[in-house]
Amino acid sequence: MKSGNKINPFKTKGYFGDFGGRYVPEMLIPALDELEKAYLDALKDKSFQQEFEHILKTYSGRPTPLYFAENLTKRLKGAKIYLKQEGLGQTGSHKVNNAIGQALLAKRMGKKRLIAETGAGQHGLATATVAAKFGFECEIFMGLTDIKRQRPNVFWMEQLGAKVTPVTTGNMTLKDAVNEALRNWIETLDTTHCLMGSVLSAHPYPVIVRNFQSVIGKEVITQIKQAEGRLPDYLIACVGGGSNSIGLFYPFLDFDNVKMIGVEAGGLGISTGKHSARFAKGKLGMIEGYRSLFLQDKDGRSRETHSVAAGLDYIGIGPEHAYLHSIGRVSYTSATDKEVLEALKLLIKTEGIIPALESSHALVECIKVAPKLGKDKVIVVNVSGRGDKDIFIVAEALKDKEWTEFLRDKIKEADK
Ligand SMILES: *Cc1c(COP(=O)(O)O)cnc(C)c1O
């Protein structure tokens, strides 16, 4: 039953096989060492774990439900489908689990300020949220292009008390925001913790974020045993940087009978080049602090990526995923924007649940797999977030005329 799929990166200088490590400016090494030490220290401190669990429970409503999607199961005429409802937590996605954990670590290190980079703004929002709750100063670095595209998230970050700093270098998007956040961190190490949003960047971030998110998989083990008296046959989750998926997968890694599928953004289709499918088209590289697969051009420069789901629209993949792929423990596939919208509509209509566009990628794969399996099989899909945030994108994609009308009226009102 047990096999060695788990690596302890604290013993391998941060490597998961060939992937991971630390590829950062020399000046950041002491900060990463400090974080590593604080985390290992916290692991030994029972009260740290207790406080983390208490806040997850009272502030974010954990454990999130594992819901038997009976209507969807009947509709697909195959395996039983369970949905892990991460969208019911504070800020509407799994991101807050990690943000709470790192805020507690920052407090432990005596830091007064949190900084983060954000693309679509979801991670910035989670960081600003915990900054408000724990009383940190907060600065979010965001490309000017993204700020213009994502006003609702910027609005809430500002209301939460964060300073949102526009980044005007390069394409003015996520990659540029990452660079700016790191530059700022180097100047402010004494007072500031850089709150990384996914299982990315230099060691020890990938392992710390994974461990905080593993609460998802640990809960599922208890919940599915209660519901079915056994472990599931399949786990399916979407993969951006890889935190919600590894959070679900990790506690199951040594149960060889549990198959796992990660779903990347297929965008407009792999052949168009407009996607974020690192396992389909990525190449080994050292970018943004770690060694992994990245979407790059011939000269090793980051390629433009695309996805209808902003949270999956990223060039790199967390190093532990690259490792799990390399040993064949987890399989990875992709879903196109078009398939994603169909899956989203189906879940809304059959179960009355509005999933995030990111999470809908996992549902696409579930819809493909479930009918091929017998009725005695069990699938758990991680619904990493709820879809409220996506209303602008979805309404436009579904060409909802009344929505356009509504926007026009709002502009008229604002111009009065
Ligand atoms: C950010 C986000 C993701 C992608 O990030 P991972 O680190 O891969 O989990 C997925 N789903 C939602 C709802 C998100 O906000």
Short mmCIF file of C-alpha atoms and ligand atoms in Angstrom, two decimals:
data_model
loop_
_atom_site.label_atom_id
_atom_site.label_comp_id
_atom_site.label_asym_id
_atom_site.label_seq_id
_atom_site.Cartn_x
_atom_site.Cartn_y
_atom_site.Cartn_z
CA MET A 1 0.00 0.00 0.00
CA LYS A 2 2.68 2.48 1.02
CA SER A 3 5.25 3.72 -1.44
CA GLY A 4 7.80 6.50 -1.43
CA ASN A 5 6.15 9.36 -3.29
CA LYS A 6 6.79 11.87 -0.56
CA ILE A 7 10.05 13.79 -0.42
CA ASN A 8 11.16 15.84 2.56
CA PRO A 9 12.60 18.99 0.95
CA PHE A 10 14.05 20.11 4.28
CA LYS A 11 16.56 17.29 3.75
CA THR A 12 17.25 17.91 0.06
CA LYS A 13 18.01 21.67 -0.01
CA GLY A 14 14.52 22.25 -1.29
CA TYR A 15 14.60 19.83 -4.21
CA PHE A 16 11.80 17.51 -5.28
CA GLY A 17 13.87 15.26 -7.53
CA ASP A 18 15.23 17.58 -10.24
CA PHE A 19 12.86 20.40 -9.37
CA GLY A 20 12.68 23.21 -6.85
CA GLY A 21 15.72 24.62 -5.06
CA ARG A 22 16.60 28.27 -4.60
CA TYR A 23 17.48 30.49 -7.52
CA VAL A 24 17.30 33.93 -5.97
CA PRO A 25 19.64 36.89 -5.40
CA GLU A 26 22.16 36.23 -2.63
CA MET A 27 20.57 38.95 -0.50
CA LEU A 28 17.35 36.97 -0.13
CA ILE A 29 19.00 33.83 1.26
CA PRO A 30 19.00 35.01 4.92
CA ALA A 31 15.27 35.79 4.68
CA LEU A 32 14.52 32.34 3.26
CA ASP A 33 16.68 30.77 5.99
CA GLU A 34 14.82 32.76 8.63
CA LEU A 35 11.48 31.62 7.23
CA GLU A 36 12.62 28.00 7.11
CA LYS A 37 13.82 28.15 10.69
CA ALA A 38 10.62 29.82 11.91
CA TYR A 39 8.52 27.21 10.15
CA LEU A 40 10.47 24.20 11.47
CA ASP A 41 10.21 25.76 14.90
CA ALA A 42 6.45 26.23 14.51
CA LEU A 43 6.07 22.58 13.47
CA LYS A 44 7.37 21.55 16.88
CA ASP A 45 5.04 23.94 18.68
CA LYS A 46 1.62 22.40 19.29
CA SER A 47 0.06 25.78 20.05
CA PHE A 48 0.93 27.02 16.55
CA GLN A 49 -0.99 24.21 14.88
CA GLN A 50 -3.86 24.67 17.35
CA GLU A 51 -4.12 28.38 16.60
CA PHE A 52 -4.00 27.71 12.86
CA GLU A 53 -6.82 25.16 13.13
CA HIS A 54 -8.86 27.39 15.42
CA ILE A 55 -8.72 30.31 12.98
CA LEU A 56 -9.52 28.09 10.01
CA LYS A 57 -12.56 26.86 11.91
CA THR A 58 -13.92 30.08 13.39
CA TYR A 59 -12.90 32.56 10.69
CA SER A 60 -13.17 30.49 7.54
CA GLY A 61 -15.80 27.89 8.41
CA ARG A 62 -13.62 24.79 8.15
CA PRO A 63 -14.01 21.94 7.63
CA THR A 64 -15.53 22.80 4.26
CA PRO A 65 -18.21 20.29 3.27
CA LEU A 66 -17.59 17.24 1.11
CA TYR A 67 -20.83 17.19 -0.85
CA PHE A 68 -22.28 14.19 -2.67
CA ALA A 69 -23.35 15.59 -6.05
CA GLU A 70 -26.24 13.22 -6.54
CA ASN A 71 -27.83 15.01 -9.50
CA LEU A 72 -24.57 15.29 -11.41
CA THR A 73 -23.82 11.64 -10.65
CA LYS A 74 -27.21 10.57 -12.04
CA ARG A 75 -26.76 12.76 -15.06
CA LEU A 76 -23.36 11.28 -15.94
CA LYS A 77 -24.44 7.68 -15.19
CA GLY A 78 -21.14 6.53 -13.80
CA ALA A 79 -18.97 6.94 -10.71
CA LYS A 80 -20.26 8.68 -7.58
CA ILE A 81 -19.10 12.29 -7.57
CA TYR A 82 -18.19 14.20 -4.42
CA LEU A 83 -17.32 17.89 -4.41
CA LYS A 84 -14.96 19.40 -1.85
CA GLN A 85 -16.39 22.88 -1.41
CA GLU A 86 -13.40 25.18 -0.86
CA GLY A 87 -15.45 28.03 -2.28
CA LEU A 88 -17.40 28.21 0.97
CA GLY A 89 -14.40 29.51 2.90
CA GLN A 90 -13.49 33.13 3.68
CA THR A 91 -12.68 35.11 0.47
CA GLY A 92 -14.33 32.36 -1.57
CA SER A 93 -11.40 30.07 -2.28
CA HIS A 94 -8.73 27.85 -0.77
CA LYS A 95 -6.19 30.71 -0.96
CA VAL A 96 -7.08 31.93 2.52
CA ASN A 97 -5.83 28.68 4.15
CA ASN A 98 -2.28 29.50 3.13
CA ALA A 99 -2.65 33.23 3.79
CA ILE A 100 -3.72 32.53 7.38
CA GLY A 101 -0.83 30.11 7.90
CA GLN A 102 1.79 32.52 6.58
CA ALA A 103 0.30 35.44 8.54
CA LEU A 104 0.77 33.38 11.71
CA LEU A 105 4.36 32.65 10.70
CA ALA A 106 5.00 36.35 10.01
CA LYS A 107 3.65 37.17 13.46
CA ARG A 108 5.96 34.55 14.93
CA MET A 109 8.94 36.14 13.17
CA GLY A 110 7.96 39.53 14.58
CA LYS A 111 7.23 41.07 11.16
CA LYS A 112 4.98 44.11 10.92
CA ARG A 113 4.25 44.18 7.22
CA LEU A 114 3.03 41.76 4.54
CA ILE A 115 3.71 42.15 0.85
CA ALA A 116 2.51 40.05 -2.06
CA GLU A 117 2.39 40.07 -5.79
CA THR A 118 -0.87 39.37 -7.55
CA GLY A 119 -2.06 38.83 -11.10
CA ALA A 120 -5.84 38.66 -11.18
CA GLY A 121 -5.99 39.91 -7.62
CA GLN A 122 -7.31 36.83 -5.79
CA HIS A 123 -4.07 36.29 -3.91
CA GLY A 124 -3.77 40.01 -3.21
CA LEU A 125 -7.28 39.90 -1.79
CA ALA A 126 -6.49 36.93 0.49
CA THR A 127 -3.32 38.67 1.70
CA ALA A 128 -5.09 42.00 2.32
CA THR A 129 -7.78 40.08 4.20
CA VAL A 130 -5.40 38.43 6.66
CA ALA A 131 -3.46 41.69 6.98
CA ALA A 132 -6.66 43.38 8.14
CA LYS A 133 -7.48 40.55 10.51
CA PHE A 134 -4.01 40.29 12.09
CA GLY A 135 -3.14 44.00 11.99
CA PHE A 136 -0.28 43.99 9.49
CA GLU A 137 0.62 46.83 7.21
CA CYS A 138 0.08 45.55 3.69
CA GLU A 139 1.34 46.39 0.22
CA ILE A 140 0.28 44.53 -2.91
CA PHE A 141 2.26 44.76 -6.13
CA MET A 142 0.18 44.47 -9.24
CA GLY A 143 0.89 45.16 -12.91
CA LEU A 144 -0.83 48.28 -14.20
CA THR A 145 -2.49 46.23 -16.96
CA ASP A 146 -3.94 43.88 -14.34
CA ILE A 147 -5.06 46.76 -12.11
CA LYS A 148 -7.10 48.11 -15.00
CA ARG A 149 -8.61 44.69 -15.76
CA GLN A 150 -9.40 43.73 -12.16
CA ARG A 151 -10.97 46.76 -10.53
CA PRO A 152 -13.33 44.78 -8.20
CA ASN A 153 -10.42 43.01 -6.46
CA VAL A 154 -8.35 46.20 -6.31
CA PHE A 155 -11.34 48.00 -4.79
CA TRP A 156 -11.68 45.43 -1.99
CA MET A 157 -7.93 45.28 -1.33
CA GLU A 158 -7.97 49.05 -0.82
CA GLN A 159 -11.04 48.89 1.42
CA LEU A 160 -9.21 46.23 3.47
CA GLY A 161 -6.49 48.80 4.05
CA ALA A 162 -3.83 47.55 1.64
CA LYS A 163 -1.76 49.82 -0.55
CA VAL A 164 -1.99 48.56 -4.13
CA THR A 165 1.15 49.62 -5.98
CA PRO A 166 1.00 49.66 -9.78
CA VAL A 167 3.96 48.04 -11.54
CA THR A 168 4.79 49.71 -14.84
CA THR A 169 7.76 47.68 -16.06
CA GLY A 170 7.64 45.02 -18.82
CA ASN A 171 4.15 43.87 -19.83
CA MET A 172 2.86 45.31 -16.56
CA THR A 173 1.42 41.92 -15.53
CA LEU A 174 2.11 39.16 -12.99
CA LYS A 175 5.73 38.45 -13.84
CA ASP A 176 6.65 42.12 -13.45
CA ALA A 177 4.73 42.28 -10.18
CA VAL A 178 6.73 39.29 -8.87
CA ASN A 179 10.01 41.06 -9.66
CA GLU A 180 8.85 44.27 -8.02
CA ALA A 181 7.68 42.44 -4.87
CA LEU A 182 11.08 40.72 -4.56
CA ARG A 183 12.90 44.02 -5.08
CA ASN A 184 10.83 45.62 -2.35
CA TRP A 185 11.37 42.64 -0.06
CA ILE A 186 15.16 42.94 -0.33
CA GLU A 187 14.88 46.53 0.90
CA THR A 188 12.53 45.74 3.79
CA LEU A 189 13.59 42.29 5.06
CA ASP A 190 13.68 43.30 8.73
CA THR A 191 10.06 44.33 8.94
CA THR A 192 8.40 42.45 6.10
CA HIS A 193 7.20 38.97 5.20
CA CYS A 194 6.61 38.22 1.53
CA LEU A 195 3.44 36.11 1.41
CA MET A 196 3.73 33.70 -1.51
CA GLY A 197 0.37 32.60 -2.90
CA SER A 198 1.00 29.15 -4.32
CA VAL A 199 3.44 26.22 -4.17
CA LEU A 200 5.95 28.24 -6.17
CA SER A 201 9.13 30.23 -5.75
CA ALA A 202 12.25 29.32 -3.80
CA HIS A 203 12.51 26.81 -0.95
CA PRO A 204 10.93 26.77 1.64
CA TYR A 205 7.78 28.31 0.08
CA PRO A 206 6.58 25.27 -1.92
CA VAL A 207 6.65 22.96 1.10
CA ILE A 208 5.18 25.50 3.52
CA VAL A 209 2.28 26.40 1.24
CA ARG A 210 1.64 22.72 0.50
CA ASN A 211 1.53 21.84 4.17
CA PHE A 212 -0.93 24.65 4.97
CA GLN A 213 -3.16 23.58 2.06
CA SER A 214 -2.96 19.89 3.03
CA VAL A 215 -5.83 20.59 5.41
CA ILE A 216 -8.01 20.03 2.31
CA GLY A 217 -6.87 16.44 1.71
CA LYS A 218 -6.78 15.58 5.41
CA GLU A 219 -10.41 16.63 5.78
CA VAL A 220 -11.39 14.66 2.68
CA ILE A 221 -9.88 11.46 4.12
CA THR A 222 -12.07 11.78 7.23
CA GLN A 223 -15.15 12.90 5.30
CA ILE A 224 -15.04 10.24 2.57
CA LYS A 225 -14.46 7.49 5.10
CA GLN A 226 -17.58 8.68 6.88
CA ALA A 227 -19.61 8.84 3.67
CA GLU A 228 -18.32 5.76 1.84
CA GLY A 229 -16.34 3.78 4.40
CA ARG A 230 -13.28 3.89 2.17
CA LEU A 231 -10.93 6.09 0.18
CA PRO A 232 -11.89 7.43 -3.27
CA ASP A 233 -10.73 5.96 -6.59
CA TYR A 234 -9.96 9.32 -8.18
CA LEU A 235 -9.01 12.81 -7.06
CA ILE A 236 -9.31 15.63 -9.58
CA ALA A 237 -8.22 19.26 -9.16
CA CYS A 238 -7.23 22.22 -11.32
CA VAL A 239 -3.58 23.29 -11.42
CA GLY A 240 -2.44 26.90 -11.60
CA GLY A 241 0.69 27.20 -9.48
CA GLY A 242 -0.56 23.99 -7.92
CA SER A 243 -1.64 24.72 -4.34
CA ASN A 244 -5.26 23.55 -4.19
CA SER A 245 -4.39 20.37 -6.08
CA ILE A 246 -1.35 19.47 -3.98
CA GLY A 247 -3.37 20.32 -0.86
CA LEU A 248 -5.90 17.67 -1.88
CA PHE A 249 -3.39 15.14 -3.27
CA TYR A 250 -0.59 15.21 -0.74
CA PRO A 251 -2.23 13.33 2.15
CA PHE A 252 -3.23 10.60 -0.36
CA LEU A 253 0.13 10.23 -2.14
CA ASP A 254 1.10 6.97 -0.47
CA PHE A 255 -2.24 5.30 -1.14
CA ASP A 256 -1.34 3.81 -4.50
CA ASN A 257 -4.92 2.83 -5.35
CA VAL A 258 -6.03 6.46 -5.36
CA LYS A 259 -5.51 7.90 -8.85
CA MET A 260 -4.93 11.63 -9.20
CA ILE A 261 -5.46 13.98 -12.10
CA GLY A 262 -4.35 17.61 -12.30
CA VAL A 263 -6.04 19.80 -14.90
CA GLU A 264 -4.25 22.73 -16.50
CA ALA A 265 -5.63 25.56 -18.60
CA GLY A 266 -5.93 24.46 -22.23
CA GLY A 267 -7.09 27.98 -23.17
CA LEU A 268 -8.05 28.25 -26.83
CA GLY A 269 -6.47 24.81 -27.48
CA ILE A 270 -2.90 23.56 -27.13
CA SER A 271 -2.23 23.85 -30.87
CA THR A 272 -3.06 27.59 -30.86
CA GLY A 273 -0.25 28.35 -28.40
CA LYS A 274 -2.77 30.34 -26.32
CA HIS A 275 -2.90 28.26 -23.15
CA SER A 276 -1.13 27.66 -19.83
CA ALA A 277 -0.43 23.92 -20.19
CA ARG A 278 3.07 23.54 -18.76
CA PHE A 279 3.03 19.73 -18.91
CA ALA A 280 2.04 19.81 -22.57
CA LYS A 281 4.50 22.45 -23.74
CA GLY A 282 6.74 23.58 -20.89
CA LYS A 283 10.53 23.29 -20.79
CA LEU A 284 12.91 23.01 -17.88
CA GLY A 285 14.07 26.38 -16.64
CA MET A 286 15.09 28.44 -13.61
CA ILE A 287 12.68 31.33 -13.41
CA GLU A 288 11.26 33.30 -10.48
CA GLY A 289 13.38 31.50 -7.91
CA TYR A 290 12.89 27.81 -8.69
CA ARG A 291 13.69 25.04 -11.16
CA SER A 292 10.68 23.59 -12.92
CA LEU A 293 8.76 23.44 -16.19
CA PHE A 294 7.95 26.82 -17.70
CA LEU A 295 6.31 28.00 -20.89
CA GLN A 296 9.21 29.64 -22.68
CA ASP A 297 10.18 30.73 -26.15
CA LYS A 298 13.28 29.44 -27.98
CA ASP A 299 15.50 31.90 -26.11
CA GLY A 300 14.19 30.91 -22.71
CA ARG A 301 12.05 34.03 -22.27
CA SER A 302 8.65 33.61 -20.64
CA ARG A 303 5.92 33.07 -23.18
CA GLU A 304 2.55 34.78 -23.14
CA THR A 305 -0.05 32.52 -21.58
CA HIS A 306 -3.83 32.48 -21.80
CA SER A 307 -6.78 31.14 -19.88
CA VAL A 308 -10.36 32.23 -19.29
CA ALA A 309 -9.50 31.53 -15.62
CA ALA A 310 -7.08 34.16 -14.36
CA GLY A 311 -5.89 31.91 -11.51
CA LEU A 312 -4.52 29.31 -13.95
CA ASP A 313 -2.91 31.80 -16.31
CA TYR A 314 0.74 31.38 -15.32
CA ILE A 315 3.99 30.22 -16.99
CA GLY A 316 5.37 27.93 -14.26
CA ILE A 317 4.29 24.87 -12.30
CA GLY A 318 5.07 24.12 -8.66
CA PRO A 319 8.21 21.93 -8.42
CA GLU A 320 6.51 19.12 -6.49
CA HIS A 321 4.01 18.70 -9.34
CA ALA A 322 6.87 18.53 -11.86
CA TYR A 323 8.33 15.78 -9.67
CA LEU A 324 5.05 13.84 -9.26
CA HIS A 325 4.65 14.02 -13.03
CA SER A 326 8.19 12.78 -13.60
CA ILE A 327 7.62 9.67 -11.45
CA GLY A 328 4.16 9.08 -12.93
CA ARG A 329 2.31 9.33 -9.61
CA VAL A 330 -0.07 12.08 -10.78
CA SER A 331 -1.30 12.47 -14.34
CA TYR A 332 -1.94 15.87 -15.87
CA THR A 333 -4.29 16.95 -18.60
CA SER A 334 -5.91 20.18 -19.75
CA ALA A 335 -9.35 21.64 -20.43
CA THR A 336 -10.17 24.34 -22.98
CA ASP A 337 -12.01 27.59 -22.20
CA LYS A 338 -14.98 26.32 -24.18
CA GLU A 339 -15.21 23.04 -22.26
CA VAL A 340 -14.87 24.98 -19.02
CA LEU A 341 -17.90 27.18 -19.71
CA GLU A 342 -19.99 24.10 -20.52
CA ALA A 343 -18.93 22.39 -17.28
CA LEU A 344 -19.70 25.53 -15.31
CA LYS A 345 -23.21 25.75 -16.78
CA LEU A 346 -23.81 22.07 -16.07
CA LEU A 347 -22.84 22.31 -12.39
CA ILE A 348 -24.96 25.42 -11.89
CA LYS A 349 -28.02 23.78 -13.45
CA THR A 350 -27.69 20.33 -11.89
CA GLU A 351 -26.50 21.18 -8.36
CA GLY A 352 -27.14 24.89 -7.83
CA ILE A 353 -23.44 25.49 -7.20
CA ILE A 354 -21.59 28.29 -9.00
CA PRO A 355 -17.96 27.16 -9.27
CA ALA A 356 -14.99 29.39 -10.06
CA LEU A 357 -13.72 29.22 -13.64
CA GLU A 358 -10.51 27.68 -12.30
CA SER A 359 -12.39 24.91 -10.49
CA SER A 360 -14.52 24.29 -13.58
CA HIS A 361 -11.38 22.92 -15.26
CA ALA A 362 -11.43 20.04 -12.78
CA LEU A 363 -15.14 19.51 -13.49
CA VAL A 364 -14.42 19.14 -17.22
CA GLU A 365 -12.17 16.18 -16.47
CA CYS A 366 -14.70 14.72 -14.04
CA ILE A 367 -17.38 14.89 -16.74
CA LYS A 368 -15.05 12.96 -19.07
CA VAL A 369 -13.96 10.33 -16.53
CA ALA A 370 -17.12 9.60 -14.51
CA PRO A 371 -19.23 7.99 -17.29
CA LYS A 372 -16.39 5.56 -18.09
CA LEU A 373 -16.35 4.22 -14.54
CA GLY A 374 -18.70 1.80 -12.80
CA LYS A 375 -21.31 3.03 -10.31
CA ASP A 376 -19.26 1.52 -7.47
CA LYS A 377 -16.36 3.95 -8.11
CA VAL A 378 -15.88 7.23 -6.27
CA ILE A 379 -14.45 10.53 -7.55
CA VAL A 380 -13.60 13.56 -5.41
CA VAL A 381 -13.35 16.87 -7.27
CA ASN A 382 -11.85 19.89 -5.57
CA VAL A 383 -14.06 22.91 -6.18
CA SER A 384 -11.29 25.33 -5.27
CA GLY A 385 -13.44 28.45 -5.36
CA ARG A 386 -16.86 29.93 -5.94
CA GLY A 387 -17.72 31.73 -9.13
CA ASP A 388 -19.11 35.08 -7.94
CA LYS A 389 -15.82 36.80 -8.80
CA ASP A 390 -16.11 35.67 -12.42
CA ILE A 391 -19.42 37.36 -13.22
CA PHE A 392 -17.88 39.88 -15.65
CA ILE A 393 -16.00 37.20 -17.61
CA VAL A 394 -18.79 34.62 -17.63
CA ALA A 395 -21.54 37.08 -18.57
CA GLU A 396 -19.41 38.30 -21.46
CA ALA A 397 -18.48 34.78 -22.59
CA LEU A 398 -22.14 33.72 -22.53
CA LYS A 399 -22.99 36.89 -24.51
CA ASP A 400 -25.67 37.93 -22.03
CA LYS A 401 -27.31 40.98 -23.63
CA GLU A 402 -29.04 42.17 -20.47
CA TRP A 403 -25.68 42.20 -18.71
CA THR A 404 -24.25 44.55 -21.33
CA GLU A 405 -27.33 46.69 -20.94
CA PHE A 406 -26.83 46.71 -17.17
CA LEU A 407 -23.21 47.85 -17.57
CA ARG A 408 -24.30 50.67 -19.91
CA ASP A 409 -26.90 51.86 -17.39
CA LYS A 410 -24.32 51.82 -14.61
CA ILE A 411 -21.98 53.99 -16.69
CA LYS A 412 -24.80 56.43 -17.40
CA GLU A 413 -25.58 56.67 -13.68
CA ALA A 414 -21.92 57.20 -12.83
CA ASP A 415 -21.55 59.96 -15.43
CA LYS A 416 -24.52 61.96 -14.07
C1 LIG B 1 -5.73 31.02 -7.50
C2 LIG B 1 -6.76 29.99 -7.74
C3 LIG B 1 -6.44 28.74 -8.31
C4 LIG B 1 -5.07 28.37 -8.82
O1 LIG B 1 -4.06 28.33 -7.89
P1 LIG B 1 -3.44 26.96 -7.33
O2 LIG B 1 -2.27 27.40 -6.57
O3 LIG B 1 -3.10 26.10 -8.51
O4 LIG B 1 -4.48 26.32 -6.49
C5 LIG B 1 -7.45 27.79 -8.45
N1 LIG B 1 -8.72 28.06 -8.06
C6 LIG B 1 -9.07 29.25 -7.52
C7 LIG B 1 -10.48 29.47 -7.13
C8 LIG B 1 -8.10 30.25 -7.34
O5 LIG B 1 -8.46 31.43 -6.82
#
